[in-house]
PDB file of C-alpha atoms in Angstrom:
ATOM      1  CA  MET G   1    -115.796   6.718 -18.728  1.00 63.00           C
ATOM      2  CA  LYS G   2    -113.315   7.310 -15.904  1.00 75.00           C
ATOM      3  CA  ILE G   3    -114.219  10.023 -13.429  1.00 80.00           C
ATOM      4  CA  SER G   4    -111.636  11.588 -11.121  1.00 87.00           C
ATOM      5  CA  TRP G   5    -113.705  12.033  -7.975  1.00 90.00           C
ATOM      6  CA  GLN G   6    -110.728  13.589  -6.208  1.00 94.00           C
ATOM      7  CA  THR G   7    -110.547  16.294  -8.893  1.00 92.00           C
ATOM      8  CA  ILE G   8    -114.264  16.983  -8.546  1.00 94.00           C
ATOM      9  CA  GLN G   9    -113.967  17.156  -4.761  1.00 95.00           C
ATOM     10  CA  ASP G  10    -110.960  19.469  -4.918  1.00 96.00           C
ATOM     11  CA  GLU G  11    -112.623  21.785  -7.434  1.00 95.00           C
ATOM     12  CA  ALA G  12    -115.863  21.926  -5.423  1.00 96.00           C
ATOM     13  CA  LEU G  13    -113.912  22.785  -2.262  1.00 97.00           C
ATOM     14  CA  ASP G  14    -111.923  25.493  -4.068  1.00 98.00           C
ATOM     15  CA  VAL G  15    -115.110  27.042  -5.469  1.00 98.00           C
ATOM     16  CA  LEU G  16    -116.870  26.868  -2.108  1.00 98.00           C
ATOM     17  CA  ARG G  17    -113.997  28.652  -0.398  1.00 98.00           C
ATOM     18  CA  ALA G  18    -113.867  31.306  -3.136  1.00 98.00           C
ATOM     19  CA  LEU G  19    -117.635  31.859  -2.834  1.00 98.00           C
ATOM     20  CA  ILE G  20    -117.419  32.222   0.949  1.00 98.00           C
ATOM     21  CA  ARG G  21    -114.745  34.886   0.487  1.00 98.00           C
ATOM     22  CA  CYS G  22    -117.256  36.884  -1.586  1.00 98.00           C
ATOM     23  CA  ASP G  23    -119.049  39.137   0.880  1.00 98.00           C
ATOM     24  CA  THR G  24    -122.603  38.922  -0.438  1.00 98.00           C
ATOM     25  CA  THR G  25    -124.261  39.992   2.795  1.00 98.00           C
ATOM     26  CA  ASN G  26    -127.920  40.842   2.213  1.00 98.00           C
ATOM     27  CA  PRO G  27    -128.739  43.601   2.752  1.00 97.00           C
ATOM     28  CA  PRO G  28    -127.287  45.121   0.624  1.00 96.00           C
ATOM     29  CA  GLY G  29    -126.557  42.043  -1.520  1.00 94.00           C
ATOM     30  CA  ASN G  30    -123.797  42.478  -4.094  1.00 96.00           C
ATOM     31  CA  GLU G  31    -124.296  38.971  -5.463  1.00 98.00           C
ATOM     32  CA  ARG G  32    -122.603  40.089  -8.696  1.00 98.00           C
ATOM     33  CA  ILE G  33    -119.185  39.103  -7.338  1.00 98.00           C
ATOM     34  CA  ALA G  34    -120.375  35.530  -6.769  1.00 98.00           C
ATOM     35  CA  ALA G  35    -122.156  35.373 -10.148  1.00 98.00           C
ATOM     36  CA  ASP G  36    -118.984  36.514 -11.912  1.00 98.00           C
ATOM     37  CA  LEU G  37    -116.928  33.867 -10.109  1.00 98.00           C
ATOM     38  CA  ILE G  38    -119.403  31.141 -11.106  1.00 98.00           C
ATOM     39  CA  ALA G  39    -119.519  32.397 -14.706  1.00 98.00           C
ATOM     40  CA  GLU G  40    -115.711  32.319 -14.929  1.00 98.00           C
ATOM     41  CA  THR G  41    -115.618  28.762 -13.578  1.00 97.00           C
ATOM     42  CA  LEU G  42    -118.266  27.610 -16.047  1.00 98.00           C
ATOM     43  CA  ALA G  43    -116.496  29.331 -18.947  1.00 98.00           C
ATOM     44  CA  ARG G  44    -113.218  27.506 -18.127  1.00 96.00           C
ATOM     45  CA  HIS G  45    -115.166  24.276 -18.692  1.00 95.00           C
ATOM     46  CA  GLY G  46    -116.871  25.438 -21.874  1.00 96.00           C
ATOM     47  CA  VAL G  47    -120.281  26.065 -20.310  1.00 97.00           C
ATOM     48  CA  GLU G  48    -122.076  29.241 -21.329  1.00 98.00           C
ATOM     49  CA  SER G  49    -124.043  31.191 -18.762  1.00 98.00           C
ATOM     50  CA  VAL G  50    -126.053  34.379 -18.583  1.00 98.00           C
ATOM     51  CA  ILE G  51    -126.223  36.916 -15.792  1.00 98.00           C
ATOM     52  CA  ARG G  52    -129.361  38.968 -15.280  1.00 98.00           C
ATOM     53  CA  GLU G  53    -129.399  41.826 -12.795  1.00 98.00           C
ATOM     54  CA  SER G  54    -132.647  43.025 -11.262  1.00 98.00           C
ATOM     55  CA  ALA G  55    -130.734  46.086  -9.990  1.00 98.00           C
ATOM     56  CA  PRO G  56    -127.061  47.041 -10.003  1.00 98.00           C
ATOM     57  CA  THR G  57    -125.007  44.258  -8.316  1.00 98.00           C
ATOM     58  CA  ARG G  58    -128.135  42.115  -7.698  1.00 98.00           C
ATOM     59  CA  ALA G  59    -127.055  39.389 -10.115  1.00 98.00           C
ATOM     60  CA  ASN G  60    -128.590  36.046 -10.977  1.00 98.00           C
ATOM     61  CA  LEU G  61    -126.686  33.486 -13.024  1.00 98.00           C
ATOM     62  CA  VAL G  62    -128.278  30.787 -15.179  1.00 99.00           C
ATOM     63  CA  ALA G  63    -126.558  28.075 -17.225  1.00 98.00           C
ATOM     64  CA  ARG G  64    -128.040  25.173 -19.175  1.00 98.00           C
ATOM     65  CA  ILE G  65    -126.623  21.901 -20.423  1.00 97.00           C
ATOM     66  CA  ALA G  66    -128.666  20.300 -23.187  1.00 96.00           C
ATOM     67  CA  GLY G  67    -130.039  16.870 -22.455  1.00 97.00           C
ATOM     68  CA  SER G  68    -130.262  13.945 -24.848  1.00 96.00           C
ATOM     69  CA  ASP G  69    -134.075  14.204 -24.884  1.00 98.00           C
ATOM     70  CA  ARG G  70    -135.025  17.881 -25.116  1.00 95.00           C
ATOM     71  CA  SER G  71    -138.739  16.977 -25.048  1.00 97.00           C
ATOM     72  CA  ARG G  72    -138.445  16.007 -21.374  1.00 98.00           C
ATOM     73  CA  GLU G  73    -139.004  18.693 -18.756  1.00 98.00           C
ATOM     74  CA  ALA G  74    -135.759  20.229 -17.501  1.00 98.00           C
ATOM     75  CA  LEU G  75    -134.279  19.719 -14.054  1.00 98.00           C
ATOM     76  CA  LEU G  76    -133.373  22.998 -12.335  1.00 98.00           C
ATOM     77  CA  LEU G  77    -130.599  23.023  -9.721  1.00 98.00           C
ATOM     78  CA  SER G  78    -131.204  26.163  -7.684  1.00 98.00           C
ATOM     79  CA  SER G  79    -129.090  27.820  -5.023  1.00 98.00           C
ATOM     80  CA  HIS G  80    -128.646  31.331  -3.701  1.00 98.00           C
ATOM     81  CA  THR G  81    -125.489  33.367  -3.343  1.00 98.00           C
ATOM     82  CA  ASP G  82    -126.546  35.924  -0.719  1.00 98.00           C
ATOM     83  CA  VAL G  83    -125.960  35.425   3.002  1.00 98.00           C
ATOM     84  CA  VAL G  84    -127.423  36.914   6.152  1.00 97.00           C
ATOM     85  CA  PRO G  85    -125.359  39.534   8.018  1.00 97.00           C
ATOM     86  CA  ALA G  86    -122.563  38.262  10.246  1.00 95.00           C
ATOM     87  CA  GLU G  87    -121.698  40.134  13.425  1.00 93.00           C
ATOM     88  CA  ARG G  88    -117.930  39.608  13.319  1.00 92.00           C
ATOM     89  CA  SER G  89    -117.558  39.891  17.095  1.00 93.00           C
ATOM     90  CA  GLY G  90    -119.677  36.753  17.469  1.00 93.00           C
ATOM     91  CA  TRP G  91    -117.381  34.649  15.278  1.00 94.00           C
ATOM     92  CA  SER G  92    -114.240  32.864  16.413  1.00 93.00           C
ATOM     93  CA  ARG G  93    -112.962  33.160  12.811  1.00 95.00           C
ATOM     94  CA  ASP G  94    -113.489  35.812  10.148  1.00 96.00           C
ATOM     95  CA  PRO G  95    -116.876  34.909   8.616  1.00 97.00           C
ATOM     96  CA  PHE G  96    -115.493  35.481   5.109  1.00 97.00           C
ATOM     97  CA  SER G  97    -112.149  33.701   5.570  1.00 97.00           C
ATOM     98  CA  ALA G  98    -113.227  30.231   4.379  1.00 98.00           C
ATOM     99  CA  ASP G  99    -110.707  28.721   6.804  1.00 97.00           C
ATOM    100  CA  LEU G 100    -110.225  24.963   6.768  1.00 97.00           C
ATOM    101  CA  ALA G 101    -110.127  23.621  10.332  1.00 95.00           C
ATOM    102  CA  ASP G 102    -111.318  20.532  12.159  1.00 93.00           C
ATOM    103  CA  GLY G 103    -112.489  18.967   8.898  1.00 93.00           C
ATOM    104  CA  CYS G 104    -114.813  21.892   8.153  1.00 95.00           C
ATOM    105  CA  VAL G 105    -114.932  24.960   5.964  1.00 97.00           C
ATOM    106  CA  TRP G 106    -115.621  27.913   8.247  1.00 96.00           C
ATOM    107  CA  GLY G 107    -117.480  30.943   6.999  1.00 97.00           C
ATOM    108  CA  ARG G 108    -120.777  32.622   6.267  1.00 97.00           C
ATOM    109  CA  GLY G 109    -122.561  30.662   3.566  1.00 96.00           C
ATOM    110  CA  SER G 110    -120.739  27.382   4.139  1.00 96.00           C
ATOM    111  CA  LEU G 111    -124.077  25.772   5.026  1.00 93.00           C
ATOM    112  CA  ASP G 112    -126.623  28.268   3.708  1.00 94.00           C
ATOM    113  CA  MET G 113    -126.114  27.973   0.839  1.00 95.00           C
ATOM    114  CA  LYS G 114    -122.894  28.478  -1.006  1.00 98.00           C
ATOM    115  CA  SER G 115    -122.111  24.784  -0.453  1.00 96.00           C
ATOM    116  CA  LYS G 116    -125.120  23.779  -2.599  1.00 97.00           C
ATOM    117  CA  CYS G 117    -124.005  26.283  -5.213  1.00 97.00           C
ATOM    118  CA  ALA G 118    -120.518  24.710  -5.282  1.00 98.00           C
ATOM    119  CA  MET G 119    -122.013  21.192  -5.548  1.00 96.00           C
ATOM    120  CA  ASP G 120    -124.273  22.212  -8.435  1.00 97.00           C
ATOM    121  CA  LEU G 121    -121.325  23.802 -10.190  1.00 97.00           C
ATOM    122  CA  ALA G 122    -119.194  20.670  -9.636  1.00 96.00           C
ATOM    123  CA  LEU G 123    -121.917  18.526 -11.201  1.00 95.00           C
ATOM    124  CA  ILE G 124    -122.284  20.730 -14.271  1.00 96.00           C
ATOM    125  CA  THR G 125    -118.537  20.984 -14.879  1.00 95.00           C
ATOM    126  CA  ALA G 126    -118.002  17.246 -14.297  1.00 94.00           C
ATOM    127  CA  LEU G 127    -120.700  16.389 -16.838  1.00 94.00           C
ATOM    128  CA  LYS G 128    -119.202  18.798 -19.338  1.00 94.00           C
ATOM    129  CA  ARG G 129    -115.673  17.466 -18.804  1.00 91.00           C
ATOM    130  CA  ALA G 130    -116.889  13.878 -19.206  1.00 91.00           C
ATOM    131  CA  GLY G 131    -118.790  14.719 -22.384  1.00 92.00           C
ATOM    132  CA  ALA G 132    -121.906  13.240 -20.800  1.00 92.00           C
ATOM    133  CA  ALA G 133    -125.391  14.456 -21.635  1.00 93.00           C
ATOM    134  CA  PRO G 134    -128.149  14.095 -19.038  1.00 96.00           C
ATOM    135  CA  ASN G 135    -131.428  12.598 -20.246  1.00 97.00           C
ATOM    136  CA  ARG G 136    -133.065  16.037 -20.020  1.00 98.00           C
ATOM    137  CA  ASP G 137    -131.822  19.642 -19.948  1.00 98.00           C
ATOM    138  CA  LEU G 138    -130.045  20.514 -16.736  1.00 98.00           C
ATOM    139  CA  ILE G 139    -130.288  24.142 -15.569  1.00 98.00           C
ATOM    140  CA  LEU G 140    -128.088  25.730 -12.925  1.00 98.00           C
ATOM    141  CA  ALA G 141    -129.476  28.871 -11.273  1.00 98.00           C
ATOM    142  CA  ALA G 142    -127.486  30.797  -8.665  1.00 98.00           C
ATOM    143  CA  VAL G 143    -129.839  33.524  -7.519  1.00 98.00           C
ATOM    144  CA  ALA G 144    -129.714  36.707  -5.481  1.00 98.00           C
ATOM    145  CA  ASP G 145    -131.802  37.887  -2.556  1.00 98.00           C
ATOM    146  CA  GLU G 146    -133.145  34.648  -1.050  1.00 97.00           C
ATOM    147  CA  GLU G 147    -132.348  35.912   2.449  1.00 97.00           C
ATOM    148  CA  ALA G 148    -134.542  39.003   2.066  1.00 97.00           C
ATOM    149  CA  GLY G 149    -137.578  37.906   0.073  1.00 96.00           C
ATOM    150  CA  SER G 150    -136.269  36.885  -3.389  1.00 97.00           C
ATOM    151  CA  ASP G 151    -137.584  39.980  -5.203  1.00 98.00           C
ATOM    152  CA  HIS G 152    -134.159  40.475  -6.796  1.00 98.00           C
ATOM    153  CA  GLY G 153    -133.601  36.743  -7.346  1.00 98.00           C
ATOM    154  CA  ALA G 154    -135.962  33.851  -8.001  1.00 98.00           C
ATOM    155  CA  LYS G 155    -139.048  36.067  -8.256  1.00 98.00           C
ATOM    156  CA  PHE G 156    -137.253  38.368 -10.721  1.00 98.00           C
ATOM    157  CA  LEU G 157    -136.202  35.429 -12.908  1.00 98.00           C
ATOM    158  CA  VAL G 158    -139.632  33.791 -12.896  1.00 98.00           C
ATOM    159  CA  GLU G 159    -141.438  37.054 -13.691  1.00 98.00           C
ATOM    160  CA  ARG G 160    -138.949  38.693 -16.096  1.00 98.00           C
ATOM    161  CA  HIS G 161    -136.951  35.772 -17.570  1.00 98.00           C
ATOM    162  CA  PRO G 162    -139.111  32.640 -17.258  1.00 98.00           C
ATOM    163  CA  GLU G 163    -137.568  31.093 -20.377  1.00 98.00           C
ATOM    164  CA  LEU G 164    -134.268  30.769 -18.500  1.00 98.00           C
ATOM    165  CA  VAL G 165    -135.617  28.823 -15.524  1.00 98.00           C
ATOM    166  CA  ARG G 166    -138.699  26.993 -16.802  1.00 98.00           C
ATOM    167  CA  ALA G 167    -138.386  23.413 -15.563  1.00 98.00           C
ATOM    168  CA  GLY G 168    -140.477  20.432 -14.572  1.00 98.00           C
ATOM    169  CA  TRP G 169    -138.381  19.733 -11.519  1.00 97.00           C
ATOM    170  CA  VAL G 170    -136.400  21.869  -9.084  1.00 97.00           C
ATOM    171  CA  LEU G 171    -133.818  20.825  -6.487  1.00 97.00           C
ATOM    172  CA  ASN G 172    -132.972  23.546  -3.970  1.00 95.00           C
ATOM    173  CA  GLU G 173    -132.059  23.853  -0.311  1.00 89.00           C
ATOM    174  CA  VAL G 174    -135.270  22.233   0.864  1.00 82.00           C
ATOM    175  CA  GLY G 175    -135.207  19.330  -1.576  1.00 76.00           C
TER     176      GLY G 175
END
């Protein structure tokens, strides 16, 4: 199997920049715009996803790739699409511009945590493109509201849609 790492890198960078341009400042949230972008990217690669809203525009996206051994506990790749408010006067660049400069992507969410979201998405789409199946189910969750308590995000999914995110292992921003 030949993998084009440059393609994966380019796609991840494009998605990261597109996500940064989505103003998902929380409050108020509006993570739906990011969830729709992720869903469209997954669909282009033949990966189905579901979006569940806890309230209008407070969207959570979940996608699953079946593993070769479905009896093994799933691995959940979790990220969040909301960002903390950005006082524009304190920024040398527009916080939602996703400018490339000095070898960096500049913008709100570039570190916390739209970059992890883009990496998770790159992994899922690369596996799908390669026709590779992980040894267990792999779940991608891009959730709302992490910056303000998770009531509209992870907590909502666990309490209202546990079948979507039930996993034996979770990788998120803290490991």
